[in-house]
Structure formats: structure tokens, C-alpha cells
Amino acid sequence: MHEMSLCEGILQVLETESQKQGFDCVKNVWLEIGDLAGVETEALLFCFDAVTRDSLADRAKLNIIHTPGSAWCLKCAKNVSVKQRFDECPQCGSYQLQVTGGDEMRIKELEVE
Amino acid sequence: MCTVCGCGEGETKIEGEPRRHDHHHHHEHGHDYGEGPAHAHAPGMSQSRMVQIEQDILGKNNEYAMANRGYFLQKGMLTLNLVSSPGSGKTTLLTSTLNELKDEFPQVVIEGDQQTSNDAERIRETGVAAIQINTGKGCHLDAHQVGHAVDHLDAPDTSVLYIENVGNLVCPAAFDLGEAHKVAILSITEGEDKPLKYPDMFHAANLLLLSKIDLLPHLDFDVGKCIEYAQRINPGIKVIQLSGKTGEGMDSWYRWVRANRQIAMIDCPVAQSDGGA
Ligand SMILES: Nc1nc2c(ncn2[C@@H]2O[C@H](COP(=O)(O)OP(=O)(O)O)[C@@H](O)[C@H]2O)c(=O)[nH]1
Ligand SMILES: [Mg+2]
Ligand SMILES: [Zn+2]
Ligand SMILES: [Zn+2]
């Protein structure tokens, strides 16, 4: 259900941009989704189809660019790579991590007409 | 529903009435794309082009949230967003709180539920103004709905606004409403591993209220473990154990509300005469 809300957010952005940039049909959407953003790709694709039905993005294709997760470990005092949000440090096991990358949920680019 | 702002002909209702469309809608509904001369595709003559946008998916909501936040700041209001699973005791906590604090400062409430205005009615029995937002199928409140509700409420300066979000530990975490703090409520009937199962919510909250603590003798809920899990997700989260039934721990919560209201009023011009109770 989280993915449904996200897709509504995407559609809002598309509707606003269609006015600003003068297009009325979206064919492709490129999203940047970090591995730590907590987004289920499958669910997102499914919801996107449902949410965009009969909209300007009806039948638009959603393309997802994954970005890897990284965090600053306070104990190791360095950047480490992490697979999931709230995981422990892969090097020392500490939970004292500050996410430094991979929590993006951004619309990067559109193909429109 | 109207996916541009979630209002109007959609399912969102404020006080049982479909939300009035007093703002401009730039979109039209039910376009039949791909038909008509403007869309005629000559072979080999594609009209498509690329558009860079680089925008956060929740950017629109965040804009509304910032507008709400500015409004609260300027009025010296403290706004709290109460989030939990259904049935964890939010409305019970609120009615006790409103009764306890109503002689100290003005308070107002926004109630979010998918259906019914039962909770708003429970709130109004305390004499405090409340407004109900029914989100229909929507599983969270968004900042635009809250902005509309705030217009209706016309809250006094330096008041405390409590927003009871829709019972759901997932989506409300992602939707900033412009509040000062998210307050997560977790009842001990729910199992101590909730913070690990719904980490985003416990990460987003600044305060965790462990509720229904009166039931502790009847359950094998491990309070220590639960707090450890919550602080693993969010090392800075403060935890208060309380019971709306026996009143245990409620004083700590009241102190937290009072203190945060004082913070909201610091250097706020409209708060000067008030002095702060
Ligand atoms: N034992 C006990 N029950 C409570 C407490 N607070 C609320 N309840 C009960 O839990 C149920 C749900 O409470 P409610 O306030 O409606 O939860 P909400 O859905 O989060 O608003 C009701 O039956 C309440 O009487 C508490 O502190 N102790
Ligand atoms: Mg309730
Ligand atoms: Zn480490
Ligand atoms: Zn609308």
C-alpha cells in the first residue's frame, strides 16, 4: 500500500509538469530508487499501472534505476555499503549507521509527447 | 479520485462533505489520449521528446507540508502527528489529554479515518474543537488534506494541534504533514518486534508511547526488548510507557507536550502576551 501512495505522488508530479512543460502524454518514466528507500519494485510497477489508468500516463512504461545503499558507520568511522535500511554494519556489527546514499526516490526523466 | 490533489470528486471528505474545490484545477479528467488530429502519428515522425525533471516523488506533498509548517510557526502552534496501528489507543489518549490540559492552553484536533466520524465525536465530547477527515480508500493523511482542514479549524494562536492519523504503520511515515513531531503509539498487545517490522515509522517518530501498560501482567511483552529495537532503528527516540486506563505514565506525556509547546512559542511574536502558562 505504500507503493500505491508513491505512485499517486508520481502521477501528481507528471500532471504538474505536463502543464509547465507543455505535454499531454507520457510514454516513459525513469525513476531513481535507492536500495534503502524501502520500495518494492514489483509492487511499484503493479500500482503504477493501476494508478495511471485513464491518465496522461496511461500505458506509460516505468523504468527503475537502482542506486546502491551506503552508510557512515560511527564505530568504524568510515563509509560502508549496506543492502537494507536498518541493517547492521557489515564490518563491525554496529547499528549506529547514518544513511549516506541509496534512499533516493526521484523522478529523473520522462519521454513525452 | 482526483489524483492531482486527492480532493473534490474523490473520496476525501471533510466533515462528511466532499472537499470544496476552491482552488484551481489545471487538469481535465477523462481525456482520450491518442485520438484527434493533435495526436495523429505520421509514420517516422515521432513527436516524442525527453524531459529532465529530477524531482522527489513526494515533492508535491512536501510543498504542502512546508506551507502548513510555515503557518504553524507563524502562529506559535505545536502540531503533533499521532501515528499507530488501528486500536492502539490514540483516541483514548487524546480524550484524556484534552481533558487534562484544556484549562492550560487552547487545543484542536484533526481526526483521520477511512470512514465514520465516531472519533471526532468522541473528541468533541471533551469540548475541544475537532474536524474529521475521511480518506475513503486512502490509507494516510496527506499535507494537502491537512491544509484544508486547518483552514476550517481556524485554530487559535499558540494552540496545540493533534492530528490523529489513519491507523497504519506504513504510509503515514512517508507523508510529512508539516508537524513538529511524529508521535508513534504502540500498544503492548501488538508484540515487541513492531519497530523492526515497521522501521520507517519508528525512524520518523521522535517519541514512542508504549500504551496499555496496565495489561503488562497479563501478557509476555518484553518492554526492554521493544525499547532496544526502537532505539536500534532510531537511537534518539524517547520512550514513555503509559496507560490511558490507569493514568500511569500520563504525567510524563503531559510534560512532554507542555515542553514542546513552549519550544513552539519561543520568539514567536503572537506568543508574547500569552507568557506560556
Ligand atoms: N487496557 C487498556 N485498554 C485501552 C487503553 N487505551 C485504549 N484502550 C482500549 O483500546 C481500544 C482502542 O482504543 P482507541 O483509543 O479507540 O484506539 P485508536 O484506534 O488508536 O484510536 C478501546 O477498546 C480502548 O478502550 C489502555 O491504556 N489500557
Ligand atoms: Mg481512533
Ligand atoms: Zn562499523
Ligand atoms: Zn482536486
Coordinates of C-alpha atoms and ligand atoms in Angstrom, one line a residue:
Chain A
M1 CA 0.0 0.0 0.0
H2 CA 3.0 2.2 0.5
E3 CA 3.7 1.8 -3.2
M4 CA 0.2 2.9 -4.1
S5 CA 0.9 6.2 -2.3
L6 CA 4.2 6.6 -4.1
C7 CA 2.5 6.1 -7.5
E8 CA -0.1 8.8 -6.7
G9 CA 2.9 11.1 -5.9
I10 CA 4.5 10.3 -9.3
L11 CA 1.2 11.0 -11.1
Q12 CA 0.9 14.3 -9.3
V13 CA 4.3 15.3 -10.5
L14 CA 3.5 14.2 -14.0
E15 CA 0.3 16.2 -14.1
T16 CA 2.0 19.4 -12.8
E17 CA 4.9 19.0 -15.2
S18 CA 2.6 18.5 -18.2
Q19 CA 1.3 22.0 -17.6
K20 CA 4.7 23.5 -17.0
Q21 CA 6.5 21.8 -19.9
G22 CA 3.6 21.5 -22.3
F23 CA 3.0 17.8 -23.0
D24 CA -0.1 15.7 -22.6
C25 CA 1.1 12.2 -22.9
V26 CA 3.9 10.4 -21.1
K27 CA 5.4 7.3 -22.7
N28 CA 8.4 6.5 -20.4
V29 CA 9.2 7.4 -16.9
W30 CA 12.7 6.9 -15.4
L31 CA 12.8 6.7 -11.6
E32 CA 15.8 6.6 -9.4
I33 CA 15.1 4.3 -6.4
G34 CA 17.7 3.7 -3.8
D35 CA 18.1 0.2 -2.4
L36 CA 17.5 1.7 1.1
A37 CA 14.3 3.5 0.1
G38 CA 12.2 0.6 1.2
V39 CA 10.3 0.4 -2.1
E40 CA 9.2 -3.0 -3.5
T41 CA 9.9 -2.8 -7.2
E42 CA 7.3 -5.3 -8.2
A43 CA 4.6 -3.6 -6.2
L44 CA 5.6 -0.3 -7.6
L45 CA 5.2 -1.5 -11.2
F46 CA 1.9 -3.0 -10.4
C47 CA 0.5 0.1 -8.7
F48 CA 1.8 2.4 -11.4
D49 CA -0.4 0.6 -14.0
A50 CA -3.4 0.9 -11.7
V51 CA -2.9 4.5 -10.7
T52 CA -2.2 5.8 -14.2
R53 CA -5.1 4.1 -15.9
D54 CA -7.0 6.8 -18.0
S55 CA -4.5 9.4 -17.0
L56 CA -1.9 11.2 -19.2
A57 CA 0.4 8.3 -18.3
D58 CA -1.9 5.5 -19.3
R59 CA 0.3 2.7 -20.7
A60 CA 3.5 4.6 -19.8
K61 CA 6.4 2.4 -19.0
L62 CA 8.1 2.7 -15.7
N63 CA 11.9 2.3 -15.7
I64 CA 13.7 1.9 -12.5
I65 CA 17.3 2.8 -11.9
H66 CA 18.6 1.3 -8.7
T67 CA 21.2 3.1 -6.6
P68 CA 23.3 1.2 -4.1
G69 CA 23.0 1.8 -0.3
S70 CA 25.8 3.3 1.7
A71 CA 26.1 4.5 5.3
W72 CA 28.5 6.1 7.6
C73 CA 29.4 3.8 10.5
L74 CA 30.1 5.8 13.7
K75 CA 32.1 3.0 15.2
C76 CA 34.3 2.3 12.1
A77 CA 34.3 6.0 11.2
K78 CA 34.0 5.3 7.6
N79 CA 31.5 4.7 4.8
V80 CA 30.3 1.1 4.4
S81 CA 27.9 -0.4 1.9
V82 CA 24.6 -1.8 3.2
K83 CA 22.0 -3.8 1.5
Q84 CA 18.9 -2.9 3.6
R85 CA 17.9 0.0 5.7
F86 CA 18.4 -0.6 9.4
D87 CA 20.9 -3.4 8.8
E88 CA 24.0 -3.6 11.0
C89 CA 27.4 -2.5 9.8
P90 CA 28.8 -5.4 7.6
Q91 CA 32.3 -4.8 9.2
C92 CA 31.7 -4.3 12.9
G93 CA 28.1 -5.2 13.5
S94 CA 27.1 -1.8 15.0
Y95 CA 23.7 -0.4 14.4
Q96 CA 25.0 3.2 14.6
L97 CA 24.8 3.9 11.0
Q98 CA 23.8 7.1 9.2
V99 CA 22.5 6.5 5.7
T100 CA 24.6 8.5 3.2
G101 CA 23.2 7.2 -0.1
G102 CA 20.6 4.9 -1.6
D103 CA 17.5 6.4 0.0
E104 CA 16.5 8.3 -3.1
M105 CA 13.0 8.2 -4.6
R106 CA 13.3 10.6 -7.5
I107 CA 11.8 11.1 -10.9
K108 CA 14.7 11.7 -13.2
E109 CA 13.5 11.9 -16.8
L110 CA 10.4 11.5 -19.0
E111 CA 9.7 10.7 -22.6
V112 CA 6.7 12.7 -23.5
E113 CA 4.7 13.8 -26.5
Chain B
M1 CA -10.4 10.1 -7.5
C2 CA -8.8 13.3 -8.3
T3 CA -5.2 12.3 -8.2
V4 CA -3.8 15.8 -8.6
C5 CA -4.8 16.9 -5.1
G6 CA -6.8 14.0 -3.8
C7 CA -9.8 16.1 -3.3
G8 CA -13.1 17.2 -4.9
E9 CA -14.8 14.4 -6.7
G10 CA -12.6 12.0 -4.9
E11 CA -13.3 10.1 -1.7
T12 CA -11.8 12.5 0.7
K13 CA -14.5 14.1 2.9
I14 CA -14.1 16.8 5.5
E15 CA -16.9 16.7 8.0
G16 CA -18.9 14.4 5.7
E17 CA -18.9 16.8 2.9
P18 CA -16.8 16.3 -0.3
R19 CA -14.0 18.7 -0.1
R20 CA -14.9 22.0 -1.8
H21 CA -12.9 22.8 -4.9
D22 CA -11.9 26.3 -4.1
H23 CA -8.5 26.0 -5.9
H24 CA -7.8 25.9 -9.5
H25 CA -7.6 22.6 -11.3
H26 CA -5.3 22.7 -14.3
H27 CA -6.1 19.2 -15.4
E28 CA -9.1 17.8 -17.1
H29 CA -10.5 14.4 -16.4
G30 CA -11.1 11.6 -18.9
H31 CA -9.0 12.8 -21.8
D32 CA -9.0 10.3 -24.6
Y33 CA -5.3 10.4 -25.4
G34 CA -4.0 9.2 -28.7
E35 CA -7.0 10.4 -30.6
G36 CA -7.8 13.5 -32.5
P37 CA -5.6 15.4 -35.0
A38 CA -3.1 16.7 -32.5
H39 CA -2.1 13.1 -31.8
A40 CA -2.1 11.8 -35.4
H41 CA 1.1 9.9 -35.8
A42 CA 2.7 10.2 -39.2
P43 CA 5.0 7.2 -39.7
G44 CA 8.6 8.1 -39.0
M45 CA 7.6 11.4 -37.5
S46 CA 7.7 10.8 -33.8
Q47 CA 6.7 13.8 -31.7
S48 CA 8.2 12.4 -28.6
R49 CA 10.9 14.2 -26.6
M50 CA 12.9 13.8 -23.4
V51 CA 12.2 15.9 -20.4
Q52 CA 14.6 16.1 -17.4
I53 CA 12.7 16.7 -14.2
E54 CA 14.8 15.5 -11.2
Q55 CA 12.0 15.7 -8.6
D56 CA 11.3 13.8 -5.5
I57 CA 8.3 11.6 -5.8
L58 CA 6.7 13.1 -2.7
G59 CA 7.7 16.6 -3.7
K60 CA 4.2 17.8 -4.1
N61 CA 3.2 16.6 -0.6
N62 CA 6.4 18.2 0.8
E63 CA 5.5 21.5 -0.7
Y64 CA 2.1 21.5 1.0
A65 CA 3.7 20.3 4.3
M66 CA 6.2 23.2 4.2
A67 CA 3.3 25.6 3.7
N68 CA 1.5 24.1 6.7
R69 CA 4.7 24.2 8.8
G70 CA 5.1 27.9 8.0
Y71 CA 1.5 28.6 9.1
F72 CA 2.1 26.7 12.4
L73 CA 5.4 28.6 13.0
Q74 CA 3.9 31.9 12.5
K75 CA 1.0 31.2 14.9
G76 CA 3.3 29.7 17.5
M77 CA 1.4 26.4 17.3
L78 CA 2.7 23.0 18.3
T79 CA 1.4 20.3 15.8
L80 CA 1.8 16.6 16.7
N81 CA 1.1 13.8 14.2
L82 CA -0.1 10.7 16.1
V83 CA 0.6 7.5 14.2
S84 CA -0.1 3.9 15.1
S85 CA -1.8 0.7 14.1
P86 CA -5.6 0.7 14.5
G87 CA -6.7 0.3 18.1
S88 CA -3.5 1.1 19.9
G89 CA -5.3 3.8 21.9
K90 CA -4.8 7.1 20.1
T91 CA -8.3 8.4 20.6
T92 CA -8.4 7.3 24.3
L93 CA -5.0 9.0 24.8
L94 CA -6.3 12.2 23.1
T95 CA -9.5 12.5 25.1
S96 CA -7.6 12.1 28.4
T97 CA -5.0 14.7 27.2
L98 CA -7.6 17.2 26.1
N99 CA -9.4 17.0 29.4
E100 CA -6.2 17.3 31.4
L101 CA -4.7 20.3 29.5
K102 CA -7.8 22.2 28.4
D103 CA -7.5 24.7 31.2
E104 CA -3.8 25.4 30.4
F105 CA -3.9 26.3 26.7
P106 CA -6.1 26.0 23.6
Q107 CA -6.1 22.7 21.8
V108 CA -7.6 21.5 18.5
V109 CA -7.8 18.1 16.8
I110 CA -7.9 16.7 13.3
E111 CA -9.2 13.1 13.1
G112 CA -8.2 11.0 10.1
D113 CA -10.2 7.8 9.4
Q114 CA -11.1 6.0 6.3
Q115 CA -14.8 6.0 7.3
T116 CA -17.1 7.4 10.1
S117 CA -16.8 10.4 12.3
N118 CA -17.0 8.5 15.5
D119 CA -13.6 9.6 16.7
A120 CA -14.3 13.3 16.1
E121 CA -17.5 12.9 18.1
R122 CA -15.6 11.3 21.0
I123 CA -13.2 14.3 20.9
R124 CA -15.9 16.9 20.8
E125 CA -17.4 15.4 24.0
T126 CA -14.4 16.9 25.7
G127 CA -15.5 20.4 24.5
V128 CA -12.5 20.7 22.2
A129 CA -12.9 21.6 18.5
A130 CA -12.3 18.7 16.2
I131 CA -12.6 18.2 12.4
Q132 CA -12.9 14.8 10.8
I133 CA -11.2 13.9 7.5
N134 CA -12.4 10.7 5.9
T135 CA -9.9 9.4 3.5
G136 CA -12.0 6.8 1.9
K137 CA -9.6 4.2 0.4
G138 CA -6.7 6.4 1.3
C139 CA -4.5 4.8 3.9
H140 CA -2.9 8.0 5.3
L141 CA -3.5 11.7 5.6
D142 CA -1.5 14.0 3.3
A143 CA -0.4 17.5 3.8
H144 CA -2.9 19.0 1.3
Q145 CA -5.9 17.5 3.2
V146 CA -4.5 18.8 6.5
G147 CA -4.1 22.3 4.9
H148 CA -7.8 22.3 4.0
A149 CA -8.8 21.0 7.5
V150 CA -6.6 23.7 9.2
D151 CA -8.5 26.4 7.2
H152 CA -11.8 25.0 8.5
L153 CA -10.5 24.8 12.1
D154 CA -9.2 28.4 12.4
A155 CA -7.0 27.3 15.4
P156 CA -6.1 30.0 18.0
D157 CA -2.5 31.2 18.2
T158 CA -0.2 29.2 20.5
S159 CA -2.7 26.2 20.5
V160 CA -1.7 22.6 20.3
L161 CA -3.0 20.8 17.2
Y162 CA -3.1 17.0 17.5
I163 CA -3.6 15.1 14.3
E164 CA -4.8 11.5 14.7
N165 CA -3.6 9.9 11.5
V166 CA -5.2 6.9 9.8
G167 CA -4.4 3.7 11.7
N168 CA -1.5 2.3 9.6
L169 CA 2.2 2.0 10.4
V170 CA 3.4 2.2 6.8
C171 CA 2.2 5.1 4.6
P172 CA 1.9 7.8 7.2
A173 CA 5.7 7.5 7.7
A174 CA 6.3 8.9 4.3
F175 CA 3.8 11.8 4.3
D176 CA 5.0 14.9 6.1
L177 CA 2.0 16.9 7.2
G178 CA 4.0 19.9 8.5
E179 CA 4.0 18.6 12.1
A180 CA 6.7 19.4 14.6
H181 CA 6.9 15.7 15.7
K182 CA 5.5 12.4 14.8
V183 CA 4.5 10.5 17.9
A184 CA 4.3 6.8 17.4
I185 CA 1.9 4.8 19.7
L186 CA 2.5 1.1 20.1
S187 CA 0.3 -0.8 22.5
I188 CA 1.8 -3.7 24.3
T189 CA -0.8 -6.1 22.9
E190 CA 0.9 -5.7 19.5
G191 CA 4.3 -7.5 20.1
E192 CA 7.6 -6.1 20.8
D193 CA 9.1 -6.6 17.3
K194 CA 6.9 -3.9 15.7
P195 CA 9.8 -1.4 15.5
L196 CA 11.7 -3.9 13.4
K197 CA 8.8 -4.8 11.2
Y198 CA 7.9 -1.2 10.5
P199 CA 11.2 0.6 10.8
D200 CA 10.3 3.6 8.7
M201 CA 7.7 4.7 11.1
F202 CA 9.9 4.3 14.2
H203 CA 12.7 6.1 12.3
A204 CA 10.4 9.0 11.5
A205 CA 9.0 9.4 15.1
N206 CA 10.6 11.5 17.8
L207 CA 8.6 10.0 20.6
L208 CA 7.3 6.5 21.2
L209 CA 4.4 6.0 23.6
L210 CA 4.2 2.4 24.8
S211 CA 0.5 2.2 25.6
K212 CA -1.9 -0.1 27.5
I213 CA 0.9 -0.7 30.0
D214 CA -1.8 -1.7 32.5
L215 CA -2.0 -5.0 30.6
L216 CA 1.6 -6.0 31.3
P217 CA 0.8 -8.6 34.0
H218 CA -1.4 -10.4 31.5
L219 CA 1.0 -10.6 28.6
D220 CA 4.5 -11.7 28.0
F221 CA 5.6 -8.4 26.3
D222 CA 9.2 -7.7 26.8
V223 CA 9.4 -3.9 27.4
G224 CA 13.2 -3.8 27.4
K225 CA 13.4 -5.6 24.1
C226 CA 10.9 -3.3 22.5
I227 CA 12.8 -0.2 23.5
E228 CA 16.0 -1.8 22.4
Y229 CA 14.6 -2.4 18.9
A230 CA 13.1 1.0 18.7
Q231 CA 16.4 2.6 19.6
R232 CA 18.3 0.4 17.2
I233 CA 16.2 1.9 14.4
N234 CA 16.3 5.4 15.9
P235 CA 18.9 6.0 18.6
G236 CA 17.4 9.3 19.6
I237 CA 13.8 8.2 20.1
K238 CA 12.3 9.0 23.5
V239 CA 10.0 6.3 25.1
I240 CA 7.2 6.9 27.5
Q241 CA 5.3 4.0 29.0
L242 CA 1.7 4.8 29.8
S243 CA -1.8 3.7 30.3
G244 CA -4.9 5.6 29.3
K245 CA -6.8 3.4 31.6
T246 CA -5.0 3.7 34.9
G247 CA -3.3 7.1 34.1
E248 CA 0.2 5.6 34.8
G249 CA 2.8 7.5 32.9
M250 CA 0.4 10.1 31.6
D251 CA 2.2 12.9 33.6
S252 CA 5.4 12.3 31.6
W253 CA 3.5 12.7 28.3
Y254 CA 1.8 15.9 29.5
R255 CA 5.2 17.3 30.5
W256 CA 6.5 16.4 27.0
V257 CA 3.5 18.2 25.4
R258 CA 3.9 21.3 27.6
A259 CA 7.7 21.5 27.0
N260 CA 7.3 21.2 23.2
R261 CA 4.6 23.8 23.2
Q262 CA 7.0 26.2 25.0
I263 CA 9.5 25.5 22.3
A264 CA 7.0 26.3 19.5
M265 CA 6.3 29.6 21.2
I266 CA 9.9 30.8 21.6
D267 CA 10.4 34.2 19.9
C268 CA 7.0 33.9 18.3
P269 CA 5.5 37.4 18.2
V270 CA 1.9 36.3 18.7
A271 CA 3.0 34.3 21.8
Q272 CA 4.4 37.3 23.8
S273 CA 1.3 38.3 25.7
D274 CA 0.5 34.7 26.4
G275 CA 3.6 34.2 28.5
G276 CA 3.1 30.5 28.2
A277 CA 1.0 29.1 31.1
Ligands
LIG1 N1 -6.4 -1.9 28.8 C1 -6.3 -0.7 28.1 N2 -7.1 -0.5 27.0 C2 -7.0 0.6 26.4 C3 -6.1 1.6 26.7 N3 -6.3 2.7 25.9 C4 -7.2 2.3 25.0 N4 -7.7 1.1 25.3 C5 -8.8 0.3 24.6 O1 -8.3 0.0 23.2 C6 -9.3 0.1 22.3 C7 -8.9 1.0 21.1 O2 -8.7 2.4 21.6 P1 -8.8 3.7 20.7 O3 -8.4 4.8 21.6 O4 -10.1 3.7 20.0 O5 -7.7 3.3 19.7 P2 -7.3 4.1 18.3 O6 -7.9 3.2 17.2 O7 -5.8 4.1 18.2 O8 -7.9 5.4 18.3 C8 -10.5 0.6 23.0 O9 -11.3 -0.5 23.4 C9 -10.0 1.2 24.3 O10 -10.9 1.1 25.4 C10 -5.3 1.4 27.9 O11 -4.4 2.2 28.3 N5 -5.4 0.2 28.5
MG2 MG -9.1 6.5 16.9
ZN3 ZN 31.2 -0.5 11.6
ZN4 ZN -8.9 18.3 -6.8

